[in-house]
Amino acid sequence: MVTLSINDTDYHLEAEPNELLVWVIHEKAGLTKTRFGCGIQMCGSCRVLIDGEISFTCNKKIKDVIGKKITTREALPDDHPLLTGNMN
């Protein structure tokens, strides 16, 4: 069991420390706007903000984000750069 802070809500989830964040956000937290795409940090389907910084979740493990603030597409305004593709 891990606790992740996602969109200012604490999620208590059954997840292993080495599980990929993309799957935990999408499948276990039910926040389906974060999706698995290419798996090599190129397409951006899995991007979220972690402590305010853009991060790809397809290669990030749960153990690396415990205690950090995760913000997904669900919590961002429609014109946010993460959603419009204007973020590197």
Short mmCIF file of N, CA, C and O in Angstrom, two decimals:
data_model
loop_
_atom_site.label_atom_id
_atom_site.label_comp_id
_atom_site.label_asym_id
_atom_site.label_seq_id
_atom_site.Cartn_x
_atom_site.Cartn_y
_atom_site.Cartn_z
N MET A 1 0.86 -1.18 0.00
CA MET A 1 0.00 0.00 0.00
C MET A 1 0.90 1.23 0.00
O MET A 1 1.84 1.32 0.78
N VAL A 2 0.60 2.17 -0.90
CA VAL A 2 1.33 3.44 -0.94
C VAL A 2 0.32 4.57 -0.90
O VAL A 2 -0.84 4.41 -1.26
N THR A 3 0.79 5.72 -0.46
CA THR A 3 -0.03 6.93 -0.49
C THR A 3 0.63 7.90 -1.44
O THR A 3 1.81 8.23 -1.30
N LEU A 4 -0.14 8.33 -2.44
CA LEU A 4 0.35 9.31 -3.41
C LEU A 4 -0.54 10.54 -3.36
O LEU A 4 -1.77 10.42 -3.26
N SER A 5 0.08 11.71 -3.42
CA SER A 5 -0.66 12.96 -3.48
C SER A 5 -0.87 13.31 -4.95
O SER A 5 0.06 13.70 -5.64
N ILE A 6 -2.10 13.12 -5.41
CA ILE A 6 -2.44 13.38 -6.81
C ILE A 6 -3.57 14.39 -6.85
O ILE A 6 -4.64 14.17 -6.26
N ASN A 7 -3.32 15.50 -7.52
CA ASN A 7 -4.32 16.57 -7.65
C ASN A 7 -4.86 17.02 -6.30
O ASN A 7 -6.05 17.19 -6.10
N ASP A 8 -3.96 17.16 -5.34
CA ASP A 8 -4.28 17.62 -3.99
C ASP A 8 -5.17 16.67 -3.20
O ASP A 8 -5.83 17.08 -2.25
N THR A 9 -5.18 15.41 -3.60
CA THR A 9 -5.92 14.38 -2.89
C THR A 9 -4.96 13.23 -2.60
O THR A 9 -4.18 12.85 -3.45
N ASP A 10 -5.04 12.70 -1.38
CA ASP A 10 -4.22 11.54 -1.04
C ASP A 10 -4.93 10.27 -1.50
O ASP A 10 -6.08 10.02 -1.14
N TYR A 11 -4.24 9.50 -2.32
CA TYR A 11 -4.74 8.22 -2.81
C TYR A 11 -3.97 7.12 -2.10
O TYR A 11 -2.74 7.10 -2.14
N HIS A 12 -4.69 6.22 -1.46
CA HIS A 12 -4.09 5.07 -0.79
C HIS A 12 -4.30 3.89 -1.73
O HIS A 12 -5.43 3.42 -1.90
N LEU A 13 -3.22 3.42 -2.34
CA LEU A 13 -3.33 2.46 -3.42
C LEU A 13 -2.47 1.23 -3.19
O LEU A 13 -1.38 1.32 -2.62
N GLU A 14 -2.96 0.11 -3.68
CA GLU A 14 -2.16 -1.12 -3.69
C GLU A 14 -1.21 -1.02 -4.86
O GLU A 14 -1.62 -1.06 -6.02
N ALA A 15 0.07 -0.83 -4.58
CA ALA A 15 1.07 -0.70 -5.63
C ALA A 15 2.43 -1.09 -5.08
O ALA A 15 2.73 -0.86 -3.91
N GLU A 16 3.22 -1.68 -5.95
CA GLU A 16 4.58 -2.06 -5.60
C GLU A 16 5.53 -0.89 -5.87
O GLU A 16 5.28 -0.10 -6.78
N PRO A 17 6.60 -0.76 -5.11
CA PRO A 17 7.53 0.36 -5.28
C PRO A 17 8.10 0.50 -6.69
O PRO A 17 8.36 1.61 -7.14
N ASN A 18 8.28 -0.60 -7.39
CA ASN A 18 8.86 -0.56 -8.73
C ASN A 18 7.82 -0.48 -9.85
O ASN A 18 8.18 -0.51 -11.03
N GLU A 19 6.55 -0.38 -9.49
CA GLU A 19 5.51 -0.24 -10.50
C GLU A 19 5.63 1.11 -11.19
O GLU A 19 6.03 2.10 -10.56
N LEU A 20 5.28 1.17 -12.46
CA LEU A 20 5.37 2.43 -13.20
C LEU A 20 4.21 3.35 -12.83
O LEU A 20 3.05 2.92 -12.74
N LEU A 21 4.55 4.60 -12.65
CA LEU A 21 3.57 5.60 -12.23
C LEU A 21 2.42 5.72 -13.22
O LEU A 21 1.27 5.91 -12.82
N VAL A 22 2.69 5.62 -14.51
CA VAL A 22 1.63 5.77 -15.51
C VAL A 22 0.49 4.78 -15.26
O VAL A 22 -0.68 5.13 -15.34
N TRP A 23 0.83 3.53 -14.95
CA TRP A 23 -0.20 2.51 -14.74
C TRP A 23 -0.95 2.74 -13.44
O TRP A 23 -2.17 2.51 -13.37
N VAL A 24 -0.25 3.18 -12.43
CA VAL A 24 -0.90 3.42 -11.14
C VAL A 24 -1.88 4.59 -11.25
O VAL A 24 -3.02 4.51 -10.78
N ILE A 25 -1.47 5.66 -11.90
CA ILE A 25 -2.37 6.82 -12.07
C ILE A 25 -3.59 6.41 -12.89
O ILE A 25 -4.73 6.70 -12.51
N HIS A 26 -3.36 5.75 -14.01
CA HIS A 26 -4.46 5.42 -14.93
C HIS A 26 -5.36 4.31 -14.40
O HIS A 26 -6.58 4.47 -14.34
N GLU A 27 -4.76 3.20 -14.02
CA GLU A 27 -5.55 2.01 -13.67
C GLU A 27 -6.01 1.98 -12.21
O GLU A 27 -7.12 1.56 -11.93
N LYS A 28 -5.16 2.41 -11.29
CA LYS A 28 -5.50 2.27 -9.87
C LYS A 28 -6.15 3.52 -9.28
O LYS A 28 -7.02 3.42 -8.44
N ALA A 29 -5.71 4.70 -9.74
CA ALA A 29 -6.33 5.94 -9.26
C ALA A 29 -7.51 6.34 -10.15
O ALA A 29 -8.32 7.17 -9.76
N GLY A 30 -7.59 5.75 -11.35
CA GLY A 30 -8.73 6.03 -12.23
C GLY A 30 -8.67 7.36 -12.94
O GLY A 30 -9.69 7.86 -13.42
N LEU A 31 -7.49 7.95 -13.02
CA LEU A 31 -7.33 9.24 -13.69
C LEU A 31 -6.86 8.95 -15.12
O LEU A 31 -5.67 8.87 -15.40
N THR A 32 -7.80 8.79 -16.01
CA THR A 32 -7.55 8.21 -17.32
C THR A 32 -7.01 9.16 -18.38
O THR A 32 -6.74 8.73 -19.50
N LYS A 33 -6.82 10.41 -18.05
CA LYS A 33 -6.21 11.33 -19.02
C LYS A 33 -4.70 11.14 -19.10
O LYS A 33 -4.06 11.60 -20.04
N THR A 34 -4.12 10.47 -18.12
CA THR A 34 -2.71 10.09 -18.17
C THR A 34 -2.67 8.71 -18.79
O THR A 34 -3.23 7.76 -18.25
N ARG A 35 -2.04 8.62 -19.97
CA ARG A 35 -2.08 7.36 -20.72
C ARG A 35 -0.68 6.90 -21.10
O ARG A 35 0.23 7.69 -21.25
N PHE A 36 -0.57 5.59 -21.31
CA PHE A 36 0.66 5.02 -21.83
C PHE A 36 0.63 5.17 -23.34
O PHE A 36 -0.35 4.86 -23.99
N GLY A 37 1.74 5.68 -23.89
CA GLY A 37 1.83 5.84 -25.34
C GLY A 37 3.01 5.07 -25.88
O GLY A 37 2.92 3.89 -26.16
N CYS A 38 4.14 5.74 -25.96
CA CYS A 38 5.32 5.14 -26.59
C CYS A 38 6.20 4.37 -25.61
O CYS A 38 6.92 3.46 -26.01
N GLY A 39 6.21 4.75 -24.35
CA GLY A 39 7.05 4.09 -23.36
C GLY A 39 8.49 4.54 -23.36
O GLY A 39 9.31 3.99 -22.62
N ILE A 40 8.85 5.54 -24.19
CA ILE A 40 10.24 6.01 -24.26
C ILE A 40 10.33 7.53 -24.11
O ILE A 40 11.25 8.15 -24.64
N GLN A 41 9.37 8.13 -23.44
CA GLN A 41 9.38 9.57 -23.14
C GLN A 41 9.41 10.46 -24.38
O GLN A 41 10.07 11.48 -24.40
N MET A 42 8.70 10.06 -25.42
CA MET A 42 8.70 10.85 -26.64
C MET A 42 7.33 11.46 -26.97
O MET A 42 7.25 12.59 -27.40
N CYS A 43 6.26 10.71 -26.76
CA CYS A 43 4.95 11.16 -27.26
C CYS A 43 4.26 12.15 -26.33
O CYS A 43 3.48 12.97 -26.77
N GLY A 44 4.49 12.05 -25.03
CA GLY A 44 3.88 12.98 -24.08
C GLY A 44 2.55 12.55 -23.52
O GLY A 44 1.97 13.25 -22.69
N SER A 45 2.02 11.41 -23.93
CA SER A 45 0.72 10.95 -23.41
C SER A 45 0.73 10.74 -21.91
O SER A 45 -0.31 10.82 -21.27
N CYS A 46 1.89 10.45 -21.36
CA CYS A 46 1.99 10.11 -19.94
C CYS A 46 2.45 11.28 -19.07
O CYS A 46 2.64 11.12 -17.87
N ARG A 47 2.61 12.45 -19.65
CA ARG A 47 3.18 13.58 -18.89
C ARG A 47 2.26 14.07 -17.77
O ARG A 47 1.04 14.16 -17.95
N VAL A 48 2.87 14.39 -16.66
CA VAL A 48 2.21 15.02 -15.52
C VAL A 48 3.19 16.06 -14.96
O VAL A 48 4.32 16.16 -15.42
N LEU A 49 2.74 16.77 -13.97
CA LEU A 49 3.64 17.65 -13.21
C LEU A 49 3.95 16.96 -11.88
O LEU A 49 3.04 16.45 -11.22
N ILE A 50 5.22 16.90 -11.53
CA ILE A 50 5.64 16.39 -10.23
C ILE A 50 6.38 17.51 -9.54
O ILE A 50 7.40 17.99 -10.04
N ASP A 51 5.80 17.96 -8.44
CA ASP A 51 6.32 19.13 -7.72
C ASP A 51 6.48 20.31 -8.69
O ASP A 51 7.45 21.05 -8.63
N GLY A 52 5.53 20.45 -9.61
CA GLY A 52 5.49 21.59 -10.52
C GLY A 52 6.34 21.45 -11.77
O GLY A 52 6.32 22.30 -12.64
N GLU A 53 7.10 20.36 -11.86
CA GLU A 53 7.98 20.14 -13.01
C GLU A 53 7.41 19.04 -13.90
O GLU A 53 6.92 18.02 -13.42
N ILE A 54 7.51 19.25 -15.22
CA ILE A 54 7.02 18.24 -16.15
C ILE A 54 7.79 16.95 -15.98
O ILE A 54 9.00 16.94 -15.77
N SER A 55 7.05 15.84 -16.04
CA SER A 55 7.68 14.54 -15.88
C SER A 55 6.92 13.51 -16.71
O SER A 55 5.70 13.55 -16.80
N PHE A 56 7.66 12.60 -17.29
CA PHE A 56 7.07 11.49 -18.01
C PHE A 56 6.87 10.34 -17.02
O PHE A 56 7.80 9.98 -16.30
N THR A 57 5.68 9.77 -16.99
CA THR A 57 5.38 8.73 -16.01
C THR A 57 5.61 7.33 -16.55
O THR A 57 5.55 6.37 -15.79
N CYS A 58 5.89 7.20 -17.84
CA CYS A 58 6.05 5.86 -18.44
C CYS A 58 7.33 5.18 -17.99
O CYS A 58 7.46 3.96 -18.13
N ASN A 59 8.27 5.93 -17.45
CA ASN A 59 9.53 5.35 -16.97
C ASN A 59 9.79 5.67 -15.50
O ASN A 59 10.86 5.37 -14.99
N LYS A 60 8.83 6.29 -14.84
CA LYS A 60 9.01 6.70 -13.45
C LYS A 60 8.37 5.68 -12.52
O LYS A 60 7.22 5.30 -12.70
N LYS A 61 9.12 5.25 -11.53
CA LYS A 61 8.62 4.27 -10.57
C LYS A 61 7.96 4.96 -9.39
O LYS A 61 8.31 6.07 -9.02
N ILE A 62 7.02 4.25 -8.80
CA ILE A 62 6.28 4.76 -7.65
C ILE A 62 7.23 5.19 -6.53
O ILE A 62 7.05 6.24 -5.92
N LYS A 63 8.25 4.40 -6.27
CA LYS A 63 9.17 4.71 -5.16
C LYS A 63 9.84 6.07 -5.34
O LYS A 63 10.28 6.67 -4.38
N ASP A 64 9.88 6.59 -6.56
CA ASP A 64 10.53 7.87 -6.83
C ASP A 64 9.61 9.08 -6.63
O ASP A 64 10.07 10.21 -6.71
N VAL A 65 8.32 8.84 -6.38
CA VAL A 65 7.39 9.97 -6.26
C VAL A 65 6.66 10.02 -4.93
O VAL A 65 5.85 10.91 -4.70
N ILE A 66 6.95 9.10 -4.05
CA ILE A 66 6.31 9.12 -2.73
C ILE A 66 6.73 10.40 -2.01
O ILE A 66 7.90 10.75 -1.97
N GLY A 67 5.74 11.12 -1.50
CA GLY A 67 6.00 12.38 -0.80
C GLY A 67 6.02 13.60 -1.72
O GLY A 67 6.21 14.71 -1.26
N LYS A 68 5.82 13.38 -3.02
CA LYS A 68 5.82 14.49 -3.97
C LYS A 68 4.40 14.81 -4.41
O LYS A 68 3.50 13.97 -4.29
N LYS A 69 4.22 15.99 -4.92
CA LYS A 69 2.90 16.44 -5.39
C LYS A 69 2.78 16.15 -6.88
O LYS A 69 3.55 16.69 -7.68
N ILE A 70 1.82 15.31 -7.25
CA ILE A 70 1.59 14.94 -8.64
C ILE A 70 0.34 15.67 -9.12
O ILE A 70 -0.70 15.65 -8.46
N THR A 71 0.45 16.31 -10.27
CA THR A 71 -0.70 16.99 -10.87
C THR A 71 -0.92 16.41 -12.26
O THR A 71 -0.03 16.46 -13.11
N THR A 72 -2.11 15.85 -12.47
CA THR A 72 -2.43 15.26 -13.76
C THR A 72 -3.26 16.23 -14.61
O THR A 72 -3.67 17.29 -14.13
N ARG A 73 -3.52 15.82 -15.83
CA ARG A 73 -4.29 16.64 -16.77
C ARG A 73 -5.68 16.98 -16.25
O ARG A 73 -6.23 18.03 -16.58
N GLU A 74 -6.24 16.10 -15.43
CA GLU A 74 -7.58 16.34 -14.89
C GLU A 74 -7.65 17.63 -14.07
O GLU A 74 -8.69 18.26 -14.01
N ALA A 75 -6.54 18.02 -13.45
CA ALA A 75 -6.53 19.17 -12.55
C ALA A 75 -6.02 20.45 -13.20
O ALA A 75 -5.89 21.47 -12.53
N LEU A 76 -5.75 20.41 -14.50
CA LEU A 76 -5.17 21.57 -15.18
C LEU A 76 -6.20 22.26 -16.07
O LEU A 76 -7.07 21.60 -16.64
N PRO A 77 -6.08 23.58 -16.22
CA PRO A 77 -6.99 24.28 -17.14
C PRO A 77 -6.70 23.87 -18.58
O PRO A 77 -5.58 23.46 -18.92
N ASP A 78 -7.70 23.97 -19.44
CA ASP A 78 -7.58 23.53 -20.83
C ASP A 78 -6.45 24.21 -21.60
O ASP A 78 -5.92 23.64 -22.55
N ASP A 79 -6.07 25.42 -21.18
CA ASP A 79 -5.02 26.13 -21.91
C ASP A 79 -3.61 25.94 -21.30
O ASP A 79 -2.66 26.59 -21.71
N HIS A 80 -3.49 25.03 -20.36
CA HIS A 80 -2.18 24.78 -19.73
C HIS A 80 -1.22 24.20 -20.78
O HIS A 80 -1.63 23.36 -21.58
N PRO A 81 0.03 24.60 -20.77
CA PRO A 81 1.02 24.10 -21.76
C PRO A 81 1.13 22.57 -21.80
O PRO A 81 1.40 22.02 -22.86
N LEU A 82 0.93 21.91 -20.69
CA LEU A 82 1.01 20.45 -20.69
C LEU A 82 -0.07 19.84 -21.60
O LEU A 82 0.15 18.84 -22.24
N LEU A 83 -1.20 20.53 -21.69
CA LEU A 83 -2.31 20.03 -22.49
C LEU A 83 -2.25 20.51 -23.94
O LEU A 83 -2.77 19.86 -24.84
N THR A 84 -1.62 21.64 -24.16
CA THR A 84 -1.58 22.20 -25.52
C THR A 84 -0.36 21.76 -26.30
O THR A 84 -0.24 22.06 -27.48
N GLY A 85 0.58 21.08 -25.64
CA GLY A 85 1.77 20.61 -26.32
C GLY A 85 2.87 21.64 -26.43
O GLY A 85 3.84 21.45 -27.12
N ASN A 86 2.76 22.75 -25.71
CA ASN A 86 3.75 23.82 -25.79
C ASN A 86 4.81 23.71 -24.70
O ASN A 86 5.46 24.68 -24.37
N MET A 87 5.00 22.52 -24.15
CA MET A 87 5.97 22.33 -23.07
C MET A 87 7.04 21.37 -23.54
O MET A 87 6.74 20.36 -24.16
N ASN A 88 8.27 21.65 -23.26
CA ASN A 88 9.35 20.73 -23.64
C ASN A 88 9.70 19.82 -22.49
O ASN A 88 9.56 20.07 -21.39
#
